[in-house]
XYZ file of C-alpha atoms in Angstrom:
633
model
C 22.740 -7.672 -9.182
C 19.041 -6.735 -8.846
C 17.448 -5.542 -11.547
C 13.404 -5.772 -11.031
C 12.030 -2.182 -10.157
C 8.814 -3.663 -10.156
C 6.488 -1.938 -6.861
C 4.794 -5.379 -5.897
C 7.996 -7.489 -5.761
C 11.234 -5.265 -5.993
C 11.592 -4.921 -2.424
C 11.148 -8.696 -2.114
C 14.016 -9.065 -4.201
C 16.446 -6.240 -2.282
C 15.468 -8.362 1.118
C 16.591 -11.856 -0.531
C 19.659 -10.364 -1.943
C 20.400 -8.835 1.470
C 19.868 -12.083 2.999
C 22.361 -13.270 0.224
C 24.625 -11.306 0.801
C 24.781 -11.573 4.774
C 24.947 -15.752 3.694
C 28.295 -14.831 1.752
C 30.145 -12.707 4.004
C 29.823 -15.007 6.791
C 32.008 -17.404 4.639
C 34.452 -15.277 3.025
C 36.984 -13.330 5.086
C 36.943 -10.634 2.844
C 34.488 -8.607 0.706
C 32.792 -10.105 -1.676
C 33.083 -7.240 -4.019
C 34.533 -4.176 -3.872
C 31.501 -2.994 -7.041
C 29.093 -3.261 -4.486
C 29.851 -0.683 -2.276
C 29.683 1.685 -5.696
C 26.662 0.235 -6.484
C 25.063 1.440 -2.974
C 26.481 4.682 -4.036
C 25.573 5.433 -6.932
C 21.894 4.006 -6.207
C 21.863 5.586 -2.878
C 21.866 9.233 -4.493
C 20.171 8.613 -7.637
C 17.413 5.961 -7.189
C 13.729 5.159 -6.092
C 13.566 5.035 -2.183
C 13.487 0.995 -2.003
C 16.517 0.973 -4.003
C 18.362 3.597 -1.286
C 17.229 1.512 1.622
C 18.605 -1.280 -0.152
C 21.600 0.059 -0.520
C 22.002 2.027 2.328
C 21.344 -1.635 4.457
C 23.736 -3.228 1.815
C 26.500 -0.720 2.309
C 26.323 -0.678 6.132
C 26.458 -4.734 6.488
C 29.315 -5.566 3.675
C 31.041 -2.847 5.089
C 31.074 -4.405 8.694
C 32.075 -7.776 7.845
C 35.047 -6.543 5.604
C 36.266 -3.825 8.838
C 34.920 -6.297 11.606
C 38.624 -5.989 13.201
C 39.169 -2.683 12.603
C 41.001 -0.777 15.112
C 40.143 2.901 15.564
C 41.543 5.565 17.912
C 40.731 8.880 18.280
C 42.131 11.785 20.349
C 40.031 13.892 21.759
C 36.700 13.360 23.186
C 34.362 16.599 23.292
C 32.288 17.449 20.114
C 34.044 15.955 17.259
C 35.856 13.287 18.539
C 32.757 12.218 21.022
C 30.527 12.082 17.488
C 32.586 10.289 15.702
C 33.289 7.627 18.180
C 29.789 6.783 18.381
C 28.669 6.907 15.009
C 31.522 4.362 14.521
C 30.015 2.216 16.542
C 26.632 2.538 15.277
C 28.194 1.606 12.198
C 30.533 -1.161 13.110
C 29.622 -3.422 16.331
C 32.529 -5.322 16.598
C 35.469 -2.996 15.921
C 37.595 -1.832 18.624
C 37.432 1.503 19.884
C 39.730 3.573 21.610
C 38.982 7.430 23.011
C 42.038 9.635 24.642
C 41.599 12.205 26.261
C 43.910 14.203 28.224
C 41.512 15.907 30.474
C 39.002 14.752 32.998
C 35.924 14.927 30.700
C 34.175 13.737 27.709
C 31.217 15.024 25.806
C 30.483 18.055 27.682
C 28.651 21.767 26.968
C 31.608 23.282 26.488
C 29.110 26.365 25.280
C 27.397 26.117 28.970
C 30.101 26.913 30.794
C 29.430 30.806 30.903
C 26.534 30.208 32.238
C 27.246 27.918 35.052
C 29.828 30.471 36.221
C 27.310 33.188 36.230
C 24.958 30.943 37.757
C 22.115 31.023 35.858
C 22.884 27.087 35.080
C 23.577 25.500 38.794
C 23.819 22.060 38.567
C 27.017 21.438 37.384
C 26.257 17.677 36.003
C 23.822 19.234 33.829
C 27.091 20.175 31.618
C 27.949 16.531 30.840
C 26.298 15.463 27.979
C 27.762 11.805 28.386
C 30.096 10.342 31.176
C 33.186 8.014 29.937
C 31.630 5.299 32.596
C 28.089 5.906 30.850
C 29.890 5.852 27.316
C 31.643 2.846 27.399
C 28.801 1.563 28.890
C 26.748 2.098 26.197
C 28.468 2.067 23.144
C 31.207 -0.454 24.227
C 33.860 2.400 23.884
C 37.213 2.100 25.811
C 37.401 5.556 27.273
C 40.762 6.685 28.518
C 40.492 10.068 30.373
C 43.602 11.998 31.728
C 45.499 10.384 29.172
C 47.660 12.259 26.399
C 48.756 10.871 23.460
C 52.110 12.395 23.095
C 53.533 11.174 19.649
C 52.053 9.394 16.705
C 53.991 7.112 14.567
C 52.569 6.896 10.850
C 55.228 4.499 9.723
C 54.369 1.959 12.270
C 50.390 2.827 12.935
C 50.833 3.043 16.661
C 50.432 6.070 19.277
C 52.350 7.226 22.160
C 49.962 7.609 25.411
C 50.838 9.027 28.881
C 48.784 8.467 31.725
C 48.549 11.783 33.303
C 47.615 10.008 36.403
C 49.956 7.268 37.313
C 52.859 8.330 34.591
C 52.898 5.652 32.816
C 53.297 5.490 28.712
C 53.016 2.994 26.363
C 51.728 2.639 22.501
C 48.950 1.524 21.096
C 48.268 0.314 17.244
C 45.459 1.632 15.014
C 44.009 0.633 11.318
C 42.299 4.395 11.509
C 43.166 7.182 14.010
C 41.340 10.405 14.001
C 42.503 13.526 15.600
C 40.314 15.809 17.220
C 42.145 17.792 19.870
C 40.579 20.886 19.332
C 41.717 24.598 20.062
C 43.758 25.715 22.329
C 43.483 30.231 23.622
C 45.864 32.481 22.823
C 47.924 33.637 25.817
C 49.984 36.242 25.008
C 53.892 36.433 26.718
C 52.541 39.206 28.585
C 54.514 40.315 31.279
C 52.230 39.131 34.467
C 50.073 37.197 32.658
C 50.568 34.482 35.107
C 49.469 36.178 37.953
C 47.013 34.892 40.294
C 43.461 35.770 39.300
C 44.145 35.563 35.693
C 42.645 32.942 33.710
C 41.339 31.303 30.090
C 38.387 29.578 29.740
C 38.098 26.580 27.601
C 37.180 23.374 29.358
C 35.328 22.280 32.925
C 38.701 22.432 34.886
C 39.420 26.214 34.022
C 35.436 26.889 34.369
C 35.728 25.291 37.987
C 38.452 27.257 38.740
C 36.697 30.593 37.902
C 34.061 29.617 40.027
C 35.647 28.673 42.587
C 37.996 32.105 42.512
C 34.877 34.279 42.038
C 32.815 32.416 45.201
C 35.920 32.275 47.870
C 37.800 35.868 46.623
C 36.543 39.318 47.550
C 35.782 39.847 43.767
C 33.920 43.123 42.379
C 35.584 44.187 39.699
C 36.336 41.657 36.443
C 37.797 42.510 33.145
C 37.092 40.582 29.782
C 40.387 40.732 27.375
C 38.534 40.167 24.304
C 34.769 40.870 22.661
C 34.000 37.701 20.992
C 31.708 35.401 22.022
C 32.497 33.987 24.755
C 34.304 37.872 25.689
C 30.326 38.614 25.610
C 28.967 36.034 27.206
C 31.368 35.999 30.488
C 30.538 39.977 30.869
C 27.111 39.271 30.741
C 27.255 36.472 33.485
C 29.961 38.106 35.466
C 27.775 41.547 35.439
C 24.968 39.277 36.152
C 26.554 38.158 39.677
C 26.809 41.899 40.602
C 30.124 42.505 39.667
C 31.729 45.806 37.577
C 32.430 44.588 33.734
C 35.130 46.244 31.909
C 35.771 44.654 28.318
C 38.908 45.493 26.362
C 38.720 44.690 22.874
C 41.535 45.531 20.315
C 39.601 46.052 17.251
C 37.367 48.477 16.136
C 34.296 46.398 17.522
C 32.769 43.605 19.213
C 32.233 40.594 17.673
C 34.634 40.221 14.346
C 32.003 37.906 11.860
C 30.128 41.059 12.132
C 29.921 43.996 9.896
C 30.602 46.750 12.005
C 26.395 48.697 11.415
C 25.027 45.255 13.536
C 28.358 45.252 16.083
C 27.114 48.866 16.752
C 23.729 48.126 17.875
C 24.709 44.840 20.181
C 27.442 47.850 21.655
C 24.814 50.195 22.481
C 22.589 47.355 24.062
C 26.397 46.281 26.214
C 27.265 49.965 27.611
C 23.428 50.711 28.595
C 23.599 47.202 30.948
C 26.513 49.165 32.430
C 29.419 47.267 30.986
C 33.082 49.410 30.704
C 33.320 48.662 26.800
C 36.537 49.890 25.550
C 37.553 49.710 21.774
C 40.581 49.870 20.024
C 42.364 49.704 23.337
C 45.039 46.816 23.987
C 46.491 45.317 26.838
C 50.427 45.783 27.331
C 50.881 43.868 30.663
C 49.332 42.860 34.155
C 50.889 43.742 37.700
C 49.990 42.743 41.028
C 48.209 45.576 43.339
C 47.818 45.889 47.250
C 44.122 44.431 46.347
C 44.022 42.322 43.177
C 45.679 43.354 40.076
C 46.448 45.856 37.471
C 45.317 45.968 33.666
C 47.728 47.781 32.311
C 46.744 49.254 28.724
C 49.368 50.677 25.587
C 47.210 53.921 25.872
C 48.568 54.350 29.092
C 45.230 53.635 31.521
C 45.201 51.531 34.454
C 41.869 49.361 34.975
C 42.002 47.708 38.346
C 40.644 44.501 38.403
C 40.190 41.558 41.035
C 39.441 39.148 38.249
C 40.518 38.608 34.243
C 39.569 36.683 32.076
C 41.342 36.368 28.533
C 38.950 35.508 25.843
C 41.684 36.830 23.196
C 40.686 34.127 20.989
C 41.542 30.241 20.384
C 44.446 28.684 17.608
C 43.910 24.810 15.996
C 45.926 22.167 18.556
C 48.138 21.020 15.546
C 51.114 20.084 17.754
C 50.707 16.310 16.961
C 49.654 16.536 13.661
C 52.644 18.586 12.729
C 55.151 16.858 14.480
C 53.906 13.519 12.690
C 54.358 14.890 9.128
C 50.812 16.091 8.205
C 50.296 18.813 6.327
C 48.868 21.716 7.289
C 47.277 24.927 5.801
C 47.311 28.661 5.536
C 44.767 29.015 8.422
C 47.419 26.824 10.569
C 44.785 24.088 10.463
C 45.064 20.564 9.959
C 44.305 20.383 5.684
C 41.841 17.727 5.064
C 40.115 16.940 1.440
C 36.327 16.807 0.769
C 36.391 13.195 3.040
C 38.121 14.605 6.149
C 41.266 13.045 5.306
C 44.518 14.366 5.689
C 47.463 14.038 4.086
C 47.785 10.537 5.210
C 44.952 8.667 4.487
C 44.502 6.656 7.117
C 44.444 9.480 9.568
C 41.532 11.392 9.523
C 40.843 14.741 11.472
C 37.800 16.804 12.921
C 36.631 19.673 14.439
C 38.208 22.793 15.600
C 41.755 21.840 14.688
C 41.125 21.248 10.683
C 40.623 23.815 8.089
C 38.963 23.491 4.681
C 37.524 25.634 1.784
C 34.927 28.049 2.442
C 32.126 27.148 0.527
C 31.639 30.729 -0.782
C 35.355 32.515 -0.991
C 36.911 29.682 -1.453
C 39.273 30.320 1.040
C 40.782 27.906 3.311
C 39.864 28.367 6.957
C 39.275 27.561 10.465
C 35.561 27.185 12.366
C 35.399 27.223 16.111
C 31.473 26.205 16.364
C 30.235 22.893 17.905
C 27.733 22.218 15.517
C 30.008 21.696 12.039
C 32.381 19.963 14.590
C 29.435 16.672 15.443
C 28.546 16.943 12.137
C 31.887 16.495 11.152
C 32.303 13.816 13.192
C 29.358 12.104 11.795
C 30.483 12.235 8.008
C 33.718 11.173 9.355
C 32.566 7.984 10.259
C 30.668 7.018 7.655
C 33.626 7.553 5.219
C 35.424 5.768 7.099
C 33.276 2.670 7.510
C 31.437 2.767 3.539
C 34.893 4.426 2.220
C 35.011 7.561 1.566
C 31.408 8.110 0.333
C 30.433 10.977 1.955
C 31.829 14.782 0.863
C 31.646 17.376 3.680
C 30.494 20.555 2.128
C 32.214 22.943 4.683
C 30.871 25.101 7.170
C 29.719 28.998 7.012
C 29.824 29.801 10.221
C 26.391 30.266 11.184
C 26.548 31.467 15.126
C 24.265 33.515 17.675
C 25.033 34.941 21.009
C 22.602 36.290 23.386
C 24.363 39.584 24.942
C 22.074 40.555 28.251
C 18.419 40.831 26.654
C 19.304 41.163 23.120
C 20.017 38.274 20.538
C 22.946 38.762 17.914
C 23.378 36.083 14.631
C 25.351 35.980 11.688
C 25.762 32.917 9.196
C 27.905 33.601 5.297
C 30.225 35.963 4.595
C 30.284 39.920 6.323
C 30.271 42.591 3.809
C 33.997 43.494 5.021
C 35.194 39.927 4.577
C 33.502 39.681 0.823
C 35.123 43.014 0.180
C 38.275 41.496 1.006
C 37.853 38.379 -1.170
C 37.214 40.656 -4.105
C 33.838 39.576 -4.096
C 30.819 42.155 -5.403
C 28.097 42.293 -3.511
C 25.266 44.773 -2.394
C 24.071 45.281 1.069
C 20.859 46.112 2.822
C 19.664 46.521 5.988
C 16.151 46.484 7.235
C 14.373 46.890 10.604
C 10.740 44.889 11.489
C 8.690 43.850 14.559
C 9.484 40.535 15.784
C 5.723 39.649 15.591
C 2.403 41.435 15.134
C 2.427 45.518 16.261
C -0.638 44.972 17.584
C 0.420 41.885 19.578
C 1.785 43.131 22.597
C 5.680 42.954 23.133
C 6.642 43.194 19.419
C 10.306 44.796 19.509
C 12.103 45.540 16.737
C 14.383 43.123 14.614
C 17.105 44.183 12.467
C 18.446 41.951 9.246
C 21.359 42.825 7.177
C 21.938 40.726 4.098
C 24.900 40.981 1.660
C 23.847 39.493 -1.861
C 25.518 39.482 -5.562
C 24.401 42.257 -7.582
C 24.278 39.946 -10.896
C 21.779 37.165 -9.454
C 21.035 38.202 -6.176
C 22.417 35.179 -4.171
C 22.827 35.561 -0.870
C 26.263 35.599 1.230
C 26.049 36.710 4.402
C 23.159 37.614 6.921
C 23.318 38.903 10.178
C 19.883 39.282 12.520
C 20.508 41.732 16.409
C 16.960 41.608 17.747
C 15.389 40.286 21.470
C 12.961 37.538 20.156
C 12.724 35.268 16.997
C 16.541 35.866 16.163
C 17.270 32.604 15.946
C 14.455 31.418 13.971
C 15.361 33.668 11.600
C 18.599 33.378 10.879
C 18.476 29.304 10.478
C 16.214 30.290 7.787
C 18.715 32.999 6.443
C 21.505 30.135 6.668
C 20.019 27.584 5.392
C 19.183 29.473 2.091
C 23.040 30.439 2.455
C 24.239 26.824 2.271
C 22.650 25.912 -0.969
C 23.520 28.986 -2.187
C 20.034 30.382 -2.697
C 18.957 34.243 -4.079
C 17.429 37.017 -1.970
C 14.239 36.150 -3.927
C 13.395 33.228 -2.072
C 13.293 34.882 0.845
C 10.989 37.649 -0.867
C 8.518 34.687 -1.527
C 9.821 32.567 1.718
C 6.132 31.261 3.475
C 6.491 31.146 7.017
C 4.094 30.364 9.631
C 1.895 32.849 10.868
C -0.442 33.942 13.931
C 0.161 37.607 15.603
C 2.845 36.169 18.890
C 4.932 34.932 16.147
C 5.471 36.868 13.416
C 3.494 39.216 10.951
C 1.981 38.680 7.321
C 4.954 39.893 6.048
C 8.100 38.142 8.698
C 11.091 39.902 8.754
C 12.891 37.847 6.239
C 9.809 38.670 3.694
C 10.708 42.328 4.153
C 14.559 41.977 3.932
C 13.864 39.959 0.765
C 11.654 42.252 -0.635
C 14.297 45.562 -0.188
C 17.098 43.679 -1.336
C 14.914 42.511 -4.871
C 14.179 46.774 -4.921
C 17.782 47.128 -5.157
C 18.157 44.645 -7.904
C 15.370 45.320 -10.061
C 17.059 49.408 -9.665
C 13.451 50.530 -7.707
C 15.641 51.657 -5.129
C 19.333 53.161 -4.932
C 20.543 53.099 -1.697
C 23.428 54.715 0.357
C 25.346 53.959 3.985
C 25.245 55.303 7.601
C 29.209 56.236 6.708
C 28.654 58.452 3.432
C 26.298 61.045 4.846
C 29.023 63.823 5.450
C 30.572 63.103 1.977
C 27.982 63.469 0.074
C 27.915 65.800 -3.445
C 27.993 69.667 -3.203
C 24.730 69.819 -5.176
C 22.785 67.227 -2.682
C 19.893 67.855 -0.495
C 19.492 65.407 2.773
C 16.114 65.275 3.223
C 14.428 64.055 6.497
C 10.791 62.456 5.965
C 10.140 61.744 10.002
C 7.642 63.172 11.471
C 8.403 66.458 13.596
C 8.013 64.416 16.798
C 10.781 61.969 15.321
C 12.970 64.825 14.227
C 12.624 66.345 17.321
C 14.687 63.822 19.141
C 17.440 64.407 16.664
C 18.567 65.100 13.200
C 21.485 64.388 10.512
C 23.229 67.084 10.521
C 22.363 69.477 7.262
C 18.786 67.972 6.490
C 16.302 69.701 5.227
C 12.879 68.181 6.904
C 9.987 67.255 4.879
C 7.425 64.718 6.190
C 6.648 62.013 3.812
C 2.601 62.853 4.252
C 3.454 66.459 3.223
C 6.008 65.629 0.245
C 3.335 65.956 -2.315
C 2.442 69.073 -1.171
C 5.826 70.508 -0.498
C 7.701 68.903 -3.683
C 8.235 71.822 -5.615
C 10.716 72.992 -2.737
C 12.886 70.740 -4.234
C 15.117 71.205 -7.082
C 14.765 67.900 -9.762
C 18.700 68.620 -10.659
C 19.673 67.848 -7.154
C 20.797 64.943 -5.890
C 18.206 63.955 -3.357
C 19.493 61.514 -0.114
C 16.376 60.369 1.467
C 16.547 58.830 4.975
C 13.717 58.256 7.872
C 13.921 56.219 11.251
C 14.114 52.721 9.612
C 14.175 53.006 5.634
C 10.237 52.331 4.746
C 8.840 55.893 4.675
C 12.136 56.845 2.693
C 11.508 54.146 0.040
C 7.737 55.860 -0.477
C 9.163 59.394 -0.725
C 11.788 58.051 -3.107
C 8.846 56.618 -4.832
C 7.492 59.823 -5.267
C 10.082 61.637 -6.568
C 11.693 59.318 -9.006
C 7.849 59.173 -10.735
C 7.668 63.180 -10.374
C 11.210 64.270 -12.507
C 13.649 63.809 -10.040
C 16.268 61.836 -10.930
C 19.067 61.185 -9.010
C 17.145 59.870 -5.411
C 19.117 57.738 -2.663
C 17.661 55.813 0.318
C 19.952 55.958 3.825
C 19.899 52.174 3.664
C 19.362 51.100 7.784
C 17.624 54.991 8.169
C 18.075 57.336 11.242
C 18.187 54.657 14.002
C 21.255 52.631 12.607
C 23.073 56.171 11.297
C 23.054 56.828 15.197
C 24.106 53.682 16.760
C 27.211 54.134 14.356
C 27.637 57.575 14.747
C 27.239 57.482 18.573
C 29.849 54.275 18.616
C 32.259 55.608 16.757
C 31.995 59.158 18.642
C 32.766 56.892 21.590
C 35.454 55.005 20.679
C 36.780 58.652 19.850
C 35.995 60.160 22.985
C 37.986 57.012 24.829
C 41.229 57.647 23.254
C 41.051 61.226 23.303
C 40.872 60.426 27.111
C 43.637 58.073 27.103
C 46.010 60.581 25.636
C 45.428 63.143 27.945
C 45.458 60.882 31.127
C 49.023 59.918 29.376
């Protein structure tokens, strides 16, 4: 085909072949060669820029011509399917194009609606991202709302559609179908779970029925089944329209991607905004009161309630897909491959209802997040239109939830989750201003990072602060995704004045203790370990008497890091020394210290004081709530 690289007169030469090429597929019905859609590959990732545009122009117009009466449909029309749809016609101009969607909506903030129901977004059009009238409109899209598609035949190509509206059904034919459906929430055969005043939220009809209930009902007192995000984010608006909050969560704590150290400080920040927060605790059934309702609890307590919501968590909508023959995977997910094909490969699939490897366990499984789902939908297209050219890489489930005035994050792999895939890893935790001290409003950040001890690349981060979370954790993630080490971030430059961030940001300091741990300057132990420590060991508190005032590990003997030079000989070398002070820095000096003076066993309370309490005091709670529960039983 084109062989002159030349600068002066290579790009000449793409353009007339181009033109070429347009010339010959407006002659021949099909493609003039199937070699030159690998050619635009293979150039595309491995060539000089004119050569990529080339190809990329190349692909995209041989590929039209040869699909130019392609039939798509796909089924569902939020994130994903929205995406896709319009990518395909970006792509393809004169294919047909068929959305279904069985609800009223397309392309909406699904990830709003908390907020409009708490009021703090009020105009409720400001949740639709498109319109179906505005989407066909612009992307010449047939949009087909309150429609279902009930069945799909693979044999034949076609779909079964009912018209939720009039009742009518009827098929339709497709070259490509994609499914999107989404998730649908767990309800639970409860008994009473169908009582009035009960509801899921998922979509804009259930949302307009909360806020409806909430505006036009005597409502004070709501209850949150459930402490994920959303869970979160509904208390938060709920207790934000003046109502009483109780949350019931069934695990251990709030927010599962977490490690439970990070869950503890967004649960301290929840019960000091006055929200019920009960742990461990599970609901057993719901009855109807003389006003409003009864949460009835397996521990035996009674939480009266005029409003529920069940945020007990969401399952892939594989109904179709399994009753048409596709497989399916571990994680109850539709199984695609690296192209977001399934098992039949002209059906492809997107969004919350697929699973597919995790790009660091290697496990298969699910991702509820809207970005990976219009990025999905994206890739999707183009392999569909250039033929399977583009590999998704999978997602690692990079999320953030703001929980009243503080900011939680997490992207990779939790400590608890790599523990259960086998996988080694170290953990550190460390706590730094947001921005400049001496700027005012700097509040405190925390970072935990899990990283391989052998070459120090990074799994899983999780930032809880009030400003610059997010910031910081794209950073975190992105070094995540191409599986980067914990010394980039040590050397990571950011930008820097004092309202944004200090000479050394907060990922500059996680880097920099997590490269102590590797290079063995520092030996670290956990919030959970300091009442199992060895006989011989000394806990040794290096606050300040003002600090230590406030409160103290039990069993520490206190020595302030300025007087540990001074006062070193109080110490016995053969001990085991565990070193801890409010965050970890004045620890890592005294451990410093002593490993250079003869001692040499010395351990740093990875976290310090402040994240030993949050634990301590959450788990003491937890404790003191079913204690409770069995006596009032």
């Amino acid at each position: 085909m084109v062989t002159n690289r030349s600068k002066s007169s290579g790009r000449q030469v793409f353009s007339m072949s181009l033109t070429r090429c347009r010339i010959l597929t407006k002659r021949k019905k099909q493609h003039p060669s199937e070699n030159l859609i690998l050619f635009c590959d293979i150039r595309h990732k491995a060539a000089p820029s004119a050569y990529r545009t080339f190809a990329k122009d190349l692909a995209i117009c041989l590929s039209a011509q040869r699909i130019q009466d392609m039939k798509y449909i796909i089924i569902g029309a939020v994130a994903g399917g929205a995406s896709t749809a319009a990518r395909l016609r970006r792509l393809d101009e004169h294919a047909e194009i068929i959305i279904f969607e069985k609800g009223a909506y397309i392309s909406y903030a699904n990830c709003g609606l908390p907020y409009y129901i708490g009021d703090v977004i009020r105009d409720r059009n400001a949740l639709f991202v498109q319109t179906a009238a505005a989407f066909h409109q612009r992307f010449n899209i047939d949009v087909r709302t309150m429609t279902e598609v009930m069945a799909i035949d693979r044999s034949a190509k076609t779909v079964t559609a009912l018209n939720r509206v009039t009742g009518e059904t009827y098929t339709e034919t497709y070259d490509k179908l994609v499914l999107s459906p989404g998730a649908e929430p767990v309800r639970p055969p409860l008994p009473g779970i169908s009582l009035p005043g009960i509801f899921t939220l998922r979509n804009v009809a259930d949302t307009d029925l909360i806020k409806a209930f909430v505006q036009q009902k005597n409502v004070n007192r709501a209850v949150v089944i459930g402490a994920g995000f959303i869970g979160l984010e509904m208390a938060e608006n709920l207790s934000g329209l003046g109502l009483e909050v109780s949350v019931v969560e069934m695990g251990n704590q709030v927010l599962a991607p977490l490690d439970f150290p990070v869950a503890a400080l967004a649960q301290r920040h929840i019960r000091a905004h006055g929200v019920h927060l009960m742990l461990e605790s599970a609901v057993e059934a719901f009855e109807k009161a003389e006003t409003g309702l009864n949460v009835l609890l397996k521990n035996g307590e009674n939480l009266p309630a005029d409003l529920v919501i069940l945020s007990i968590g969401v399952r892939p909508d594989t109904r179709l897909a399994v009753e048409a023959g596709l497989e399916t995977g571990p994680a109850r997910g539709i199984r695609v491959n690296e192209y977001l094909q399934t098992s039949d490969p002209d059906i492809y699939a997107v969004g919350d209802v697929i699973e597919f490897e995790n790009p660091i366990t290697g496990i298969s499984m699910n991702t509820y997040l809207a970005g990976p789902a219009n990025k999905q939908g994206r890739i999707c297209a183009n392999n569909i239109v250039l033929g399977n050219v583009q590999p998704y890489a999978g997602a690692i489930n990079t999320a953030i939830v703001k929980v009243f005035d503080m900011t939680v994050a997490t992207a990779g792999m939790a400590s608890k989750h790599l523990r259960n895939a086998g996988i080694p890893h170290l953990v550190s935790t460390t706590h730094s201003g947001a921005h400049a001290g001496y700027y005012p409003g700097s509040r405190q950040m925390s970072i935990q990072l899990a990283f391989s001890p052998e070459d120090g690349r990074l799994f899983g981060a999780q930032v809880a602060g009030y400003e610059g979370v997010d910031k910081r954790i794209d950073i975190l993630s992105s070094v995540i995704q191409r599986k980067g080490t914990i010394y980039e971030l040590a050397e990571f430059e950011h930008a820097y004045a004092p309202p944004y961030s200090s000479a050394k940001d907060p990922v500059n300091m996680a880097g920099f203790v997590a490269e102590n741990m590797l290079l063995g300057k520092t030996n670290v132990f956990y919030w959970n370990e300091t009442e199992d420590l060895p006989a011989n060991a000394v806990l040794l508190d290096v606050r300040t008497q003002e600090e230590a005032g406030h409160g103290i590990i039990p069993g520490a003997v206190h020595i302030p890091v300025d007087n540990l030079r001074a006062q070193m000989n109080a110490l016995n070398p053969a001990s085991d020394i565990y070193i801890y002070c409010q965050s970890g820095l004045r620890a890592y000096l005294a451990q410093r210290m002593l490993l250079q003076n003869g001692f040499g066993k010395v351990y740093n309370l990875s976290g310090g004081y402040q994240l030993w309490e949050a634990c301590t005091k959450e788990k003491a709670e937890t404790g003191k709530q079913k204690k409770e529960a069995v006596e009032f039983a």
